[in-house]
Coordinates of C-alpha atoms in Angstrom, one line a residue:
X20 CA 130.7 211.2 -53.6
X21 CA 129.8 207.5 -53.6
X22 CA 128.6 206.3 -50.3
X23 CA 128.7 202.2 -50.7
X24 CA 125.6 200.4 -50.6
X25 CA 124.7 199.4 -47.0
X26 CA 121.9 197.0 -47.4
X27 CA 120.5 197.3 -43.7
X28 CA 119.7 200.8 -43.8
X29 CA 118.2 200.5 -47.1
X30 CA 115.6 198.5 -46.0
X31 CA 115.4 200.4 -42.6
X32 CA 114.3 203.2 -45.4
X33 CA 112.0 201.4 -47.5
X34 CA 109.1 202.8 -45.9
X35 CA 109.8 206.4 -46.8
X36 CA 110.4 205.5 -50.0
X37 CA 108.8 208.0 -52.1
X38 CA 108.1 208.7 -56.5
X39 CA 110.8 211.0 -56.8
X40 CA 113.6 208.7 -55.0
X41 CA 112.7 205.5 -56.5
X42 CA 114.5 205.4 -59.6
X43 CA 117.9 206.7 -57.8
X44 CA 117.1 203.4 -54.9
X45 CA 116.2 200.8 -57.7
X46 CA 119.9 202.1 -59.7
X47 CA 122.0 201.8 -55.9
X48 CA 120.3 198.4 -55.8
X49 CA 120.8 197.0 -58.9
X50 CA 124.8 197.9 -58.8
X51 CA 124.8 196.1 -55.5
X52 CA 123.0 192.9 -57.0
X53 CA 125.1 192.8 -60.3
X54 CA 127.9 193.0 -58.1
X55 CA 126.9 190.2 -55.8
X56 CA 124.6 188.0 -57.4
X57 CA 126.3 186.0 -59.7
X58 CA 123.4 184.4 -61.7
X59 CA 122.1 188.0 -62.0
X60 CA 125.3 189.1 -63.3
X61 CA 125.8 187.1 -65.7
X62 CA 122.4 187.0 -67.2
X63 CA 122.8 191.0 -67.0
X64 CA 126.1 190.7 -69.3
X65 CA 124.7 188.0 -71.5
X66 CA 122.0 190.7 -72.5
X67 CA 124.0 193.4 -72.8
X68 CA 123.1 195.0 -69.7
X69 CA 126.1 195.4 -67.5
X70 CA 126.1 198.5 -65.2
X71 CA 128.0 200.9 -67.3
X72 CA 125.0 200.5 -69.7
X73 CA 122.2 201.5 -67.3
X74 CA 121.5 204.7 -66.3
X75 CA 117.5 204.9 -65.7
X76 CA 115.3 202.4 -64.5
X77 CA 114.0 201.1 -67.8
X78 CA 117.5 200.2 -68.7
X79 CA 117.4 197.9 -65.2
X80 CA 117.6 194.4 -66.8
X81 CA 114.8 192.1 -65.3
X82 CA 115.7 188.2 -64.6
X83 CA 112.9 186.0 -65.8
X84 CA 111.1 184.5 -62.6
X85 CA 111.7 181.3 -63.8
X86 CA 115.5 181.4 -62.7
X87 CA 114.3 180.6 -59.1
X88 CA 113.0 177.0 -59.9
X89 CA 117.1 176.1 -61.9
X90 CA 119.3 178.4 -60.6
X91 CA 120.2 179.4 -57.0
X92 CA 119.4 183.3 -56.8
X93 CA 120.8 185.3 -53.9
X94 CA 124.0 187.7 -52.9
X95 CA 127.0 186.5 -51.5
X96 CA 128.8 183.2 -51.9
X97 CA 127.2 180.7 -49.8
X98 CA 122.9 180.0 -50.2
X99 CA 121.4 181.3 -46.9
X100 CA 120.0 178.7 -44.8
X101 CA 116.5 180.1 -45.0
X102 CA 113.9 179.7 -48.0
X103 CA 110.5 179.6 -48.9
X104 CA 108.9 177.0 -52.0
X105 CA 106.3 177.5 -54.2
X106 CA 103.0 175.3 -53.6
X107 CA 104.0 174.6 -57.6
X108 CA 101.2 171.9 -58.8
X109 CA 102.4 168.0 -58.4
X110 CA 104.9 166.9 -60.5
X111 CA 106.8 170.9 -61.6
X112 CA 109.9 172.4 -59.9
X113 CA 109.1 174.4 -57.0
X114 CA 110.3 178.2 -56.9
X115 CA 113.3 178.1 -54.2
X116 CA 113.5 182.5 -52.7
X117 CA 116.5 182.1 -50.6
X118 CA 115.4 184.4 -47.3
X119 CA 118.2 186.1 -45.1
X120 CA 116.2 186.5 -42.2
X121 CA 112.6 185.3 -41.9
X122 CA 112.1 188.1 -39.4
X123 CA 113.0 191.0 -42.3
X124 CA 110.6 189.5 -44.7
X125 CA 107.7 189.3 -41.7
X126 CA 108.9 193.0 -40.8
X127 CA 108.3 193.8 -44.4
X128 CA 104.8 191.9 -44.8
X129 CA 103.5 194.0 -41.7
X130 CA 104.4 197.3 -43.8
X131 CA 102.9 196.6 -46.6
X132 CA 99.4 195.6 -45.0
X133 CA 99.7 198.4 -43.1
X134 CA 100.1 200.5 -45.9
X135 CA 96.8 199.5 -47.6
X136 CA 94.8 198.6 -44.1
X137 CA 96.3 200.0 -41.2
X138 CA 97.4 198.3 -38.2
X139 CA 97.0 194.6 -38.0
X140 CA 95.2 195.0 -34.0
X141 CA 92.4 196.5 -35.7
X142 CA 91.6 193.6 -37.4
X143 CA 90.3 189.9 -36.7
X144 CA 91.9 187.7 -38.5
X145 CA 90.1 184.2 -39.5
X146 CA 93.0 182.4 -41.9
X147 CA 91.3 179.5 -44.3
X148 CA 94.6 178.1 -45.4
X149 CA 96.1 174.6 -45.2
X150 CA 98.9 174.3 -42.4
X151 CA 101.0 171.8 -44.7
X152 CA 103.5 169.4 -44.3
X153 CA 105.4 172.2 -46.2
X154 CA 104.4 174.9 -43.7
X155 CA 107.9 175.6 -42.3
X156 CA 108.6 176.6 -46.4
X157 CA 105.3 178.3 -47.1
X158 CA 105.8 182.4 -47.7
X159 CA 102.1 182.4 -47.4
X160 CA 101.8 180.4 -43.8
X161 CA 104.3 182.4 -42.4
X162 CA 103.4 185.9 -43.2
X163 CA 99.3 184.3 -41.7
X164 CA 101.2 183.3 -39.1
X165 CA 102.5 186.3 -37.9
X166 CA 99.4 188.8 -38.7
X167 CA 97.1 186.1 -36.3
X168 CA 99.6 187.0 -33.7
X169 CA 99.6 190.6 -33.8
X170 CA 95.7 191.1 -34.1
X171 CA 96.2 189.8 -31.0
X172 CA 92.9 188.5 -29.9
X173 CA 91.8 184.8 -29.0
X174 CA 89.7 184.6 -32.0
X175 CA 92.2 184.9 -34.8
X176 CA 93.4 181.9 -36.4
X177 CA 93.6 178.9 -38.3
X178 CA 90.2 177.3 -39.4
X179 CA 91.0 174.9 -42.6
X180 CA 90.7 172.3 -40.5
X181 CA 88.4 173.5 -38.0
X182 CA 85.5 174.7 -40.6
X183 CA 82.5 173.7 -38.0
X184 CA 83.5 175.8 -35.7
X185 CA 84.5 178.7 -38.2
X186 CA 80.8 178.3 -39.7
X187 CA 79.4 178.5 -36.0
X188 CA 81.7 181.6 -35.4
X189 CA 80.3 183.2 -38.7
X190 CA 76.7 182.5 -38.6
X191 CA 76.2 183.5 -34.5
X192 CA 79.1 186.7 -34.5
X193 CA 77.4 188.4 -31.4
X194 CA 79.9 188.4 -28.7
X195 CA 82.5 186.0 -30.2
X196 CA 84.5 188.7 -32.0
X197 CA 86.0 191.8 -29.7
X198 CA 84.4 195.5 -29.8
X199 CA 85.3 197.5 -32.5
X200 CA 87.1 195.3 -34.7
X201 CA 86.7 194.4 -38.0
X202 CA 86.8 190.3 -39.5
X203 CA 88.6 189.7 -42.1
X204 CA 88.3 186.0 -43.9
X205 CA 91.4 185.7 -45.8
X206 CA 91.9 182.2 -47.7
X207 CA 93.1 180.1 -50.3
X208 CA 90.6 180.7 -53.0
X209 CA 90.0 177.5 -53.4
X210 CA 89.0 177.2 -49.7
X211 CA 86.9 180.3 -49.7
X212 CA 84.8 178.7 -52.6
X213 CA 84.4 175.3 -50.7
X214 CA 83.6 176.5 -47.6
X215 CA 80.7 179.2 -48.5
X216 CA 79.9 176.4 -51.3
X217 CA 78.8 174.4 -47.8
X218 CA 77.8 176.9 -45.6
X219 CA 76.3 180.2 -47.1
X220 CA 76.6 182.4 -44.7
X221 CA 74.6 186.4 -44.3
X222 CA 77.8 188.6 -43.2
X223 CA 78.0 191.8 -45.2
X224 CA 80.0 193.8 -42.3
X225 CA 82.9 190.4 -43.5
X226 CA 85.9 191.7 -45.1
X227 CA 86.6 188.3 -47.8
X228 CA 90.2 188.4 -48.7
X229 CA 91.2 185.8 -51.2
X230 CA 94.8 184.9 -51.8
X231 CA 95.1 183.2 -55.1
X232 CA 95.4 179.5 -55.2
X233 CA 93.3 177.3 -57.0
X234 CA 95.3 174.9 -58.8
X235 CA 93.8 171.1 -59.9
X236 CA 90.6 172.0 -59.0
X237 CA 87.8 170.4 -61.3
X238 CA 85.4 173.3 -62.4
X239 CA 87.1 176.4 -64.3
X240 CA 86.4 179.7 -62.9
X241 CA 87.6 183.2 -63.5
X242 CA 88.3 185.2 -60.4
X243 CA 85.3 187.7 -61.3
X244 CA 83.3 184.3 -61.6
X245 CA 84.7 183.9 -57.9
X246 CA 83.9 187.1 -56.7
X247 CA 80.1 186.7 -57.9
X248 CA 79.9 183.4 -55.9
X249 CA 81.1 184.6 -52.5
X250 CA 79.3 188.0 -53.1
X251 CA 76.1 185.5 -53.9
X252 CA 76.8 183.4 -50.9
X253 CA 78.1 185.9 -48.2
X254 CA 75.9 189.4 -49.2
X255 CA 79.5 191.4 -48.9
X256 CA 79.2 194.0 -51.2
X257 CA 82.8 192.8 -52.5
X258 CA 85.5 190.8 -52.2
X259 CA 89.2 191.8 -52.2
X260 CA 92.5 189.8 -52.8
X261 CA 96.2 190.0 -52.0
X262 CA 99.3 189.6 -54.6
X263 CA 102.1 188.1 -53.3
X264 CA 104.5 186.1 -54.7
X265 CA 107.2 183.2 -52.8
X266 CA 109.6 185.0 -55.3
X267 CA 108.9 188.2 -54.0
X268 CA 109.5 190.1 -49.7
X269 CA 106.7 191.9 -50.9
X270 CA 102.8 192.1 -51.1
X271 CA 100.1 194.6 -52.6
X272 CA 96.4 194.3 -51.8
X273 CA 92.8 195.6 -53.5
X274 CA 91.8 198.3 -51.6
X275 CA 88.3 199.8 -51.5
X276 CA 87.3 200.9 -53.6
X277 CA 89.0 200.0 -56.5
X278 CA 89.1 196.8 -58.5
X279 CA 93.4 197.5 -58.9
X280 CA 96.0 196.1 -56.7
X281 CA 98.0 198.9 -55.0
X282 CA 101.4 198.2 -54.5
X283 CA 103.7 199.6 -51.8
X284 CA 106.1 202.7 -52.5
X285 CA 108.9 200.4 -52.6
X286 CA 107.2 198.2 -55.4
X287 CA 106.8 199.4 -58.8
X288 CA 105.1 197.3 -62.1
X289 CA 106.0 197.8 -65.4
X290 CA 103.9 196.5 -68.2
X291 CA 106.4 194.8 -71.1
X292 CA 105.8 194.3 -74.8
X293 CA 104.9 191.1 -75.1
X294 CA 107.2 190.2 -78.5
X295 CA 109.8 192.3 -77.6
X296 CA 111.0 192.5 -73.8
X297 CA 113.0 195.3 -73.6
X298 CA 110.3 197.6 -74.9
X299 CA 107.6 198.9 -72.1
X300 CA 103.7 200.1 -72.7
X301 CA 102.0 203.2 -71.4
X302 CA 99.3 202.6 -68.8
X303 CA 95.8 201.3 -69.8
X304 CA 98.0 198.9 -72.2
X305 CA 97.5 195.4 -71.9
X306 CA 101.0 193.4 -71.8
X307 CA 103.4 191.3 -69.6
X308 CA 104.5 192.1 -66.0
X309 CA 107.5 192.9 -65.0
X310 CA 107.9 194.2 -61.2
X311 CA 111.2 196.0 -59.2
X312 CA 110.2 195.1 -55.1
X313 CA 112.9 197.2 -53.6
X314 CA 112.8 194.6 -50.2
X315 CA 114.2 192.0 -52.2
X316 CA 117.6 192.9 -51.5
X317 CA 119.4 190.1 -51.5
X318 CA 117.9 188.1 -54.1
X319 CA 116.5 190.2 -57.3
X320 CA 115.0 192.9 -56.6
X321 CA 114.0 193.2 -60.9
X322 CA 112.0 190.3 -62.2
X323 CA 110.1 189.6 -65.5
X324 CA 107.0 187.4 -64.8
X325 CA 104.8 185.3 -66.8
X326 CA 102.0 187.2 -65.9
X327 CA 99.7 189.6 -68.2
X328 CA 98.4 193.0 -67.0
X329 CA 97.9 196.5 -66.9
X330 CA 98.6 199.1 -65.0
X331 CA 96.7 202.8 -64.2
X332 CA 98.6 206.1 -64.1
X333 CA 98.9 205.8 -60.1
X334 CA 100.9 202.8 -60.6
X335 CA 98.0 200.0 -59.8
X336 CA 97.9 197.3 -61.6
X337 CA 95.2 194.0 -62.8
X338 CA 96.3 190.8 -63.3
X339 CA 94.7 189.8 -66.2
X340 CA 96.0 186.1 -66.7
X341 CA 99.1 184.4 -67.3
X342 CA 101.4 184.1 -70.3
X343 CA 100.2 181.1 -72.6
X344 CA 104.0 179.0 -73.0
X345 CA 104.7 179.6 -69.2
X346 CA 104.3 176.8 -67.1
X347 CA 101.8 176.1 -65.0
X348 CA 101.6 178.3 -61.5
X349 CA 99.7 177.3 -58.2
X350 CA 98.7 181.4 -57.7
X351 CA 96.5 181.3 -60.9
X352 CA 93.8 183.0 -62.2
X353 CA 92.2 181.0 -63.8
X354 CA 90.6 179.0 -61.1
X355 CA 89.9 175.3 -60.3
X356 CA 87.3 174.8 -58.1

């Protein structure tokens, strides 16, 4: 029997998601989004890809990520009234992820850290981000947001433009920070990079958590290159980043100790052939990046991005760079500093 597709529950489930039920969730979703997404739709027919055509997940057709900065992506007939924008650099069409409820996406950020680092009350959070103009449309500010207010202590919060006192906190911890909790330092790298480039500070026991970002800067730099600097300047053994997307409900994070980003249950990367789109590579192949995030319900859930990778046989993946004709992203690798 075919039980319609009841979008609430499915992302009450998410979190039990497991291997064996993906494919049969990431199928149930993709009927739903052909069925109510009409730019999806028709790019899905255009390729050759309507429903009656797929029947496993490699079959899913993926909608380049570039149809969020020209064409209005969501389900239903009318926009939702919520969205979040790419920081896109000056000058190039911001992404536009229309968002049904800011609370479900904020709900679904707090599972997927917990999922790689355990409750967010554990943790200290020190945020070296920009609170832009743009704040109210920033994916990035909101999910930052939210995390400084369920660590839940007085010390958590926003230091871009408080760096003096950030510094002070940094360089004289002892009785600033609460018992038993760790730091973390998560920022704009960018911001990570000028800040320790100013104030090199001794903190091994500091978790360093860099979230992409470092668009028109003036000096080149590789995020290994990065990672030697704050190691250099800090005397953590390493540093780990988060990979989120404005297109995308979902993050994954490195986790120690691997050098891989793990993604959720509900998130799954496929590695693409770069000349030919439709054919996927094994693991330890280098290629394009496709990823399914099974929280995007009511957008696209299946989207082909202009990144390069690989992934492991566990599913992790590397970002190893972006795609050379695709245009110009502010979450690059290759870093400006």
């Amino acid at each position: 029997m075919h039980h319609p597709f009841n979008p609430e529950k499915f992302f009450k489930n998410l979190p039990s998601t497991h291997s064996g039920d993906f494919e049969k969730n990431a199928l149930a979703l993709f009927e739903f989004q052909f069925e109510h997404n009409k730019v999806y739709r028709e790019y899905s027919q255009r390729i050759g890809r309507p429903p009656e055509q797929v029947d496993s997940l490699m079959k899913i057709p993926f909608l380049p990520v570039r149809f969020f900065k020209t064409h209005p992506v969501f389900c239903g007939d009318v926009p939702f009234t919520n969205y979040f924008l790419s920081s896109g650099t000056t000058g190039t069409q911001p992404s536009k992820h229309y968002i049904k409820e800011i609370s479900s996406y904020l709900t679904n950020c707090v599972r997927c850290y917990n999922y790689s680092w355990g409750a967010l009350d554990n943790y200290s959070i020190l945020a070296l981000i920009p609170l832009l103009k743009n704040r109210e449309t920033s994916s990035l500010v909101h999910m930052v947001e939210h995390f400084i207010q369920l660590s839940n202590d007085s010390v958590s919060g926003f230091y871009y433009e408080n760096e003096e006192c950030l510094a002070d906190l940094l360089s004289h911890p002892t009785g600033k920070f609460p018992a038993n909790k760790r730091i973390i330092l998560l920022g704009l790298s960018y911001a990570l990079y000028d800040f320790f480039y100013k104030h090199p500070i001794h903190f091994p026991e500091l978790i360093l958590m860099e979230t992409g970002g470092m668009k028109g800067r003036k000096k080149e730099m590789t995020r290994m290159e990065l990672h030697e600097f704050l190691t250099n300047q800090t005397g953590v053994q390493k540093v780990y980043s988060e990979y989120g997307m404005t297109e995308l409900m979902s993050q994954s994070y490195i986790v120690p100790p691997s050098f891989s980003f793990s993604p959720p249950p509900w998130m799954k990367i496929l590695i693409r052939d770069i000349h030919d789109p439709f054919h996927f590579l094994l693991e330890g192949k280098r290629g394009a990046v496709n990823v399914i995030d099974l929280a995007n319900i009511h957008t696209c859930a299946f989207l082909e991005l202009d990144d390069l990778g690989i992934i492991d046989p566990e599913g992790n993946f590397q970002i190893l760079g972006r795609m050379d004709e695709s245009d110009w992203r502010g979450c690059n690798l290759m870093i400006f500093s």
